[in-house]
Coordinates of C-alpha atoms in Angstrom, one line a residue:
X22 CA -65.0 197.4 77.3
X23 CA -61.7 196.9 75.4
X24 CA -60.5 193.2 75.7
X25 CA -57.3 191.4 74.9
X26 CA -57.7 187.8 74.3
X27 CA -54.5 185.7 74.1
X28 CA -54.5 182.4 72.2
X29 CA -50.6 182.1 71.7
X30 CA -50.7 178.6 69.9
X31 CA -54.2 178.5 68.5
X32 CA -54.9 181.0 66.0
X33 CA -58.8 181.6 65.4
X34 CA -58.4 181.9 61.6
X35 CA -56.0 179.0 61.3
X36 CA -57.2 176.0 59.1
X37 CA -58.9 173.5 61.4
X38 CA -58.2 169.9 61.8
X39 CA -54.4 170.1 61.3
X40 CA -51.9 169.5 64.0
X41 CA -52.6 171.8 67.1
X42 CA -55.9 173.2 65.7
X43 CA -59.3 172.3 66.8
X44 CA -62.1 173.1 69.4
X45 CA -60.1 175.9 71.1
X46 CA -59.7 177.7 67.9
X47 CA -63.3 177.7 67.2
X48 CA -64.1 178.5 70.7
X49 CA -61.9 181.8 70.7
X50 CA -63.3 182.7 67.3
X51 CA -67.0 182.5 68.4
X52 CA -66.2 184.2 71.7
X53 CA -64.5 187.1 70.2
X54 CA -67.1 187.5 67.5
X55 CA -70.0 187.5 69.9
X56 CA -68.2 189.9 72.3
X57 CA -67.7 192.2 69.4
X58 CA -71.3 191.9 68.4
X59 CA -72.2 193.1 72.1
X60 CA -70.3 196.2 71.5
X61 CA -67.0 195.3 73.1
X62 CA -63.6 196.0 71.3
X63 CA -61.7 192.8 71.0
X64 CA -58.2 192.1 70.0
X65 CA -57.0 188.4 69.9
X66 CA -53.3 188.1 70.1
X67 CA -51.7 185.0 68.6
X68 CA -48.4 183.9 67.0
X69 CA -47.7 183.7 63.3
X70 CA -48.3 180.3 61.9
X71 CA -47.7 181.0 58.2
X72 CA -45.4 183.4 56.1
X73 CA -48.6 184.8 54.5
X74 CA -50.3 185.6 57.7
X75 CA -51.1 189.4 57.7
X76 CA -50.2 191.0 61.1
X77 CA -53.8 192.2 61.5
X78 CA -56.9 190.6 60.4
X79 CA -60.2 192.3 60.7
X80 CA -62.4 189.5 61.9
X81 CA -65.7 191.3 62.1
X82 CA -67.5 194.1 64.0
X83 CA -65.0 195.4 66.7
X84 CA -62.8 192.4 66.5
X85 CA -59.2 192.1 65.2
X86 CA -56.7 189.1 65.2
X87 CA -53.3 190.3 65.7
X88 CA -50.3 188.1 64.7
X89 CA -47.0 188.6 66.5
X90 CA -43.6 186.7 66.3
X91 CA -43.5 184.1 68.8
X92 CA -40.9 181.4 67.7
X93 CA -40.3 179.6 64.5
X94 CA -43.4 179.2 62.3
X95 CA -43.3 175.3 62.4
X96 CA -42.2 175.1 66.1
X97 CA -43.7 172.2 67.9
X98 CA -46.3 173.0 70.6
X99 CA -44.3 171.2 73.2
X100 CA -41.4 173.6 72.5
X101 CA -43.4 176.8 72.4
X102 CA -42.8 177.5 76.1
X103 CA -39.3 178.6 75.1
X104 CA -40.9 181.5 73.2
X105 CA -43.6 183.0 75.5
X106 CA -41.0 185.6 76.6
X107 CA -40.4 187.0 73.2
X108 CA -44.1 187.0 72.4
X109 CA -44.9 188.7 75.6
X110 CA -42.2 191.5 74.6
X111 CA -43.8 191.8 71.2
X112 CA -47.3 192.2 72.7
X113 CA -45.9 194.9 75.1
X114 CA -44.4 196.8 72.1
X115 CA -47.6 196.4 70.0
X116 CA -49.8 197.7 73.0
X117 CA -47.4 200.6 73.5
X118 CA -47.2 201.6 70.0
X119 CA -50.9 201.5 69.4
X120 CA -51.5 203.4 72.7
X121 CA -54.1 200.8 73.7
X122 CA -55.5 200.5 77.3
X123 CA -57.3 197.2 77.9
X124 CA -59.9 196.6 80.6
X125 CA -59.2 192.8 80.8
X126 CA -57.0 190.1 79.5
X127 CA -58.5 186.6 78.9
X128 CA -55.9 183.8 78.2
X129 CA -56.6 180.5 76.4
X130 CA -54.4 177.5 77.3
X131 CA -51.5 177.4 79.8
X132 CA -49.1 179.0 77.5
X133 CA -51.3 181.9 76.9
X134 CA -51.8 182.1 80.7
X135 CA -48.1 182.5 81.2
X136 CA -48.2 185.5 79.0
X137 CA -51.3 186.9 80.3
X138 CA -50.1 186.8 83.9
X139 CA -47.2 189.1 82.9
X140 CA -49.4 191.5 80.9
X141 CA -51.8 191.6 83.8
X142 CA -49.0 192.4 86.3
X143 CA -47.4 195.2 84.1
X144 CA -50.6 196.7 82.9
X145 CA -52.5 196.3 86.1
X146 CA -55.6 194.9 84.6
X147 CA -57.6 191.8 85.6
X148 CA -56.7 188.3 84.2
X149 CA -59.4 185.7 83.4
X150 CA -57.8 182.3 82.4
X151 CA -59.4 179.4 80.6
X152 CA -57.2 176.3 80.2
X153 CA -59.3 174.1 77.7
X154 CA -57.1 171.1 78.8
X155 CA -55.0 170.5 81.9
X156 CA -51.8 168.6 82.3
X157 CA -53.0 166.5 85.4
X158 CA -56.2 165.5 83.7
X159 CA -54.4 164.4 80.5
X160 CA -51.8 162.4 82.7
X161 CA -54.7 160.8 84.6
X162 CA -56.3 159.8 81.4
X163 CA -53.2 157.5 80.5
X164 CA -53.7 158.2 76.8
X165 CA -50.1 158.1 75.8
X166 CA -49.9 161.8 76.5
X167 CA -46.7 163.1 78.3
X168 CA -46.7 166.3 80.2
X169 CA -44.0 168.0 82.0
X170 CA -43.8 169.0 85.8
X171 CA -43.0 172.5 84.4
X172 CA -46.4 172.7 82.8
X173 CA -48.1 171.4 86.0
X174 CA -46.3 174.1 88.0
X175 CA -47.0 176.9 85.5
X176 CA -50.7 175.9 85.6
X177 CA -50.8 176.1 89.4
X178 CA -49.1 179.5 89.3
X179 CA -51.6 180.8 86.7
X180 CA -54.5 179.6 88.8
X181 CA -53.1 181.3 91.8
X182 CA -52.7 184.7 90.1
X183 CA -55.8 184.8 88.0
X184 CA -58.7 187.0 89.0
X185 CA -61.2 184.3 87.7
X186 CA -60.9 180.9 86.2
X187 CA -63.4 180.3 83.6
X188 CA -64.3 176.7 82.7
X189 CA -66.7 175.1 80.3
X190 CA -68.2 172.5 82.5
X191 CA -68.9 171.5 86.2
X192 CA -66.6 168.5 85.6
X193 CA -63.7 170.8 84.8
X194 CA -64.4 172.9 87.9
X195 CA -64.3 169.8 89.9
X196 CA -61.1 168.6 88.3
X197 CA -59.4 171.9 89.1
X198 CA -60.6 171.7 92.6
X199 CA -59.5 168.0 93.1
X200 CA -56.2 168.1 91.3
X201 CA -54.9 171.8 91.8
X202 CA -56.6 172.7 95.1
X203 CA -58.4 175.8 93.8
X204 CA -61.4 176.8 95.9
X205 CA -64.6 176.4 93.7
X206 CA -65.7 179.9 94.3
X207 CA -62.8 181.2 92.3
X208 CA -63.9 179.2 89.2
X209 CA -66.9 180.2 87.1
X210 CA -68.7 177.9 84.7
X211 CA -70.0 179.1 81.4
X212 CA -70.8 176.3 78.9
X213 CA -69.7 176.6 75.3
X214 CA -72.1 176.5 72.4
X215 CA -72.1 176.2 68.6
X216 CA -72.9 178.7 65.9
X217 CA -76.5 177.7 64.8
X218 CA -76.1 179.8 61.7
X219 CA -73.1 177.5 60.7
X220 CA -74.1 174.1 62.1
X221 CA -77.7 172.9 61.3
X222 CA -79.5 170.1 59.6
X223 CA -78.9 169.8 55.9
X224 CA -80.3 167.0 53.5
X225 CA -78.4 163.7 53.8
X226 CA -78.5 162.9 50.1
X227 CA -77.5 166.4 49.1
X228 CA -74.8 166.6 51.6
X229 CA -73.3 163.2 50.5
X230 CA -73.1 164.5 46.9
X231 CA -71.6 167.6 48.0
X232 CA -68.7 166.0 49.9
X233 CA -68.4 162.9 47.7
X234 CA -69.5 160.2 50.2
X235 CA -70.9 156.9 48.9
X236 CA -74.4 155.9 49.8
X237 CA -73.7 153.4 52.5
X238 CA -73.8 153.3 56.4
X239 CA -71.4 156.0 57.3
X240 CA -69.5 156.6 60.5
X241 CA -67.7 159.9 60.9
X242 CA -64.8 161.2 63.1
X243 CA -63.8 164.9 63.1
X244 CA -60.7 166.1 65.0
X245 CA -56.9 166.0 65.3
X246 CA -55.1 162.8 64.8
X247 CA -53.6 162.2 68.2
X248 CA -53.4 159.3 70.5
X249 CA -55.7 160.9 73.1
X250 CA -58.4 160.9 70.5
X251 CA -58.7 157.2 70.8
X252 CA -58.9 156.3 67.0
X253 CA -57.4 152.9 67.6
X254 CA -60.5 152.0 69.5
X255 CA -62.6 153.1 66.6
X256 CA -60.6 150.9 64.3
X257 CA -61.1 147.9 66.5
X258 CA -64.9 148.6 66.6
X259 CA -65.1 149.0 62.8
X260 CA -63.2 145.7 62.4
X261 CA -65.9 143.9 64.4
X262 CA -68.9 145.8 62.9
X263 CA -67.5 145.3 59.3
X264 CA -68.0 141.4 59.7
X265 CA -71.8 141.7 59.3
X266 CA -72.4 145.4 57.9
X267 CA -71.6 147.4 54.8
X268 CA -69.9 150.2 56.4
X269 CA -67.5 153.1 55.7
X270 CA -65.5 155.4 58.1
X271 CA -64.8 158.9 57.1
X272 CA -62.0 160.6 59.1
X273 CA -61.7 164.4 58.9
X274 CA -58.6 166.0 60.3
X275 CA -54.8 165.8 60.2
X276 CA -52.3 166.6 57.4
X277 CA -52.4 164.0 54.6
X278 CA -48.7 164.5 54.0
X279 CA -46.1 164.2 56.6
X280 CA -48.4 163.5 59.7
X281 CA -46.7 160.8 61.6
X282 CA -49.9 160.0 63.7
X283 CA -52.0 159.7 60.5
X284 CA -49.3 157.6 58.8
X285 CA -49.4 155.2 61.8
X286 CA -53.2 155.1 61.8
X287 CA -53.2 154.2 58.1
X288 CA -50.7 151.4 58.8
X289 CA -52.9 150.1 61.6
X290 CA -55.8 150.1 59.2
X291 CA -54.0 148.2 56.6
X292 CA -52.9 145.6 59.3
X293 CA -56.5 145.3 60.2
X294 CA -57.7 144.9 56.7
X295 CA -59.6 148.0 56.8
X296 CA -58.0 150.3 54.4
X297 CA -60.8 149.9 51.8
X298 CA -63.3 151.0 54.4
X299 CA -61.7 154.1 55.6
X300 CA -61.5 157.4 53.8
X301 CA -59.1 159.9 55.2
X302 CA -60.0 163.5 54.2
X303 CA -57.4 165.5 56.0
X304 CA -58.5 169.0 57.3
X305 CA -61.4 170.7 55.7
X306 CA -62.8 174.1 55.7
X307 CA -65.1 174.8 58.6
X308 CA -68.0 175.9 56.2
X309 CA -68.0 172.3 54.8
X310 CA -68.3 170.4 58.2
X311 CA -72.0 170.7 58.5
X312 CA -72.3 168.7 55.2
X313 CA -70.0 165.9 56.6
X314 CA -72.0 165.8 59.8
X315 CA -75.2 165.7 57.8
X316 CA -73.9 162.9 55.5
X317 CA -73.0 160.6 58.4
X318 CA -75.2 158.1 60.0
X319 CA -73.4 158.2 63.2
X320 CA -70.6 160.7 64.6
X321 CA -68.1 158.9 66.9
X322 CA -65.9 160.4 69.4
X323 CA -63.8 157.7 71.1
X324 CA -61.4 160.1 73.1
X325 CA -59.6 159.1 76.1
X326 CA -60.2 162.6 77.3
X327 CA -62.0 165.8 76.1
X328 CA -62.3 168.9 78.1
X329 CA -65.5 169.6 76.4
X330 CA -65.8 167.9 73.0
X331 CA -67.1 170.6 70.8
X332 CA -67.3 168.4 67.6
X333 CA -69.9 166.1 69.3
X334 CA -72.0 169.3 70.0
X335 CA -71.6 170.4 66.3
X336 CA -72.7 167.0 65.2
X337 CA -75.7 167.0 67.4
X338 CA -76.6 170.5 66.0
X339 CA -76.7 168.9 62.6
X340 CA -79.0 166.1 63.7
X341 CA -76.6 163.4 63.6
X342 CA -76.6 160.7 66.3
X343 CA -73.6 160.8 68.5
X344 CA -71.6 157.9 70.3
X345 CA -68.8 159.2 72.5
X346 CA -66.6 158.3 75.4
X347 CA -67.9 159.1 79.0
X348 CA -65.0 161.4 79.6
X349 CA -64.3 165.0 80.6
X350 CA -67.0 167.4 79.6
X351 CA -68.9 165.4 77.2
X352 CA -71.6 164.1 79.6
X353 CA -72.3 167.8 80.5
X354 CA -74.3 168.0 77.3
X355 CA -74.9 164.4 76.0
X356 CA -77.5 162.6 77.9
X357 CA -76.8 158.8 77.5
X358 CA -79.7 157.0 75.8
X359 CA -81.5 160.4 75.1
X360 CA -79.5 162.8 73.1
X361 CA -76.8 160.1 72.3
X362 CA -74.7 157.3 73.8
X363 CA -71.9 157.4 76.1
X364 CA -69.5 154.4 76.3

């Protein structure tokens, strides 16, 4: 089959941990790669994120990442909806110029779903949609997230027009049924996984030396620096624990220069008297993450909401104990008291 994957705002080859990059990028990367290994021809369409992005990146066997214009390079994600029409036009032009006939289009996130719905209609091919996060579930989490009625309406339209909705957990299927009124038989659950060739146990001492982590009790967080990730909760817990234990917290993710959320988090850490206990590493290469996971004594994911929580699964693959919020898709793979702890 020849497949078109659309990940409008989330480039699978973008540097992870910075604003608007995370688990979805990894998911799309792994999905495309494995589909290619199975003999399918896969093109992943995404917008340019950097002036140095080549238009076409050969990702591996049978897989290409195709960058198209879709708004200013540094456009905020909340404003990208204004640029889906131009991206759709550019995608039509690319397909026409290349004389490609796709058998199916698979969208990732609601912005991509909006584009894919049009591609599906014009080219008369099936549309499979994966949302990764939903406006109504984020609003229900009350995590400082603001979502527009426009997004809610577009998500509903995409669900109505998609041939199949693909979700990662039974919880997500239930959320879509409850909040959007979609019959469960139109929703297929296929759990996510991790690349065992990339994420596996490494020696703790060697890992600490590699990523320059002091030999003391180490708590690790990996992810975007956003209110929904619940890092304020983690800082409060660290304040309590530090009264009786010699601890350090390593935070991987965010842009060390100019990131408002990270700056606010640093200020909160200072006010709590925790600055000396916290090491902000910013975004790191994915190839280095296994060493961070292996170097830690515990991985903590205190999110207010996670549709899946891929980083927790990566930590588990590296043999690191996980403490995570009992939200979203996390309980689908983390058994409280057995494979980790839910709070």
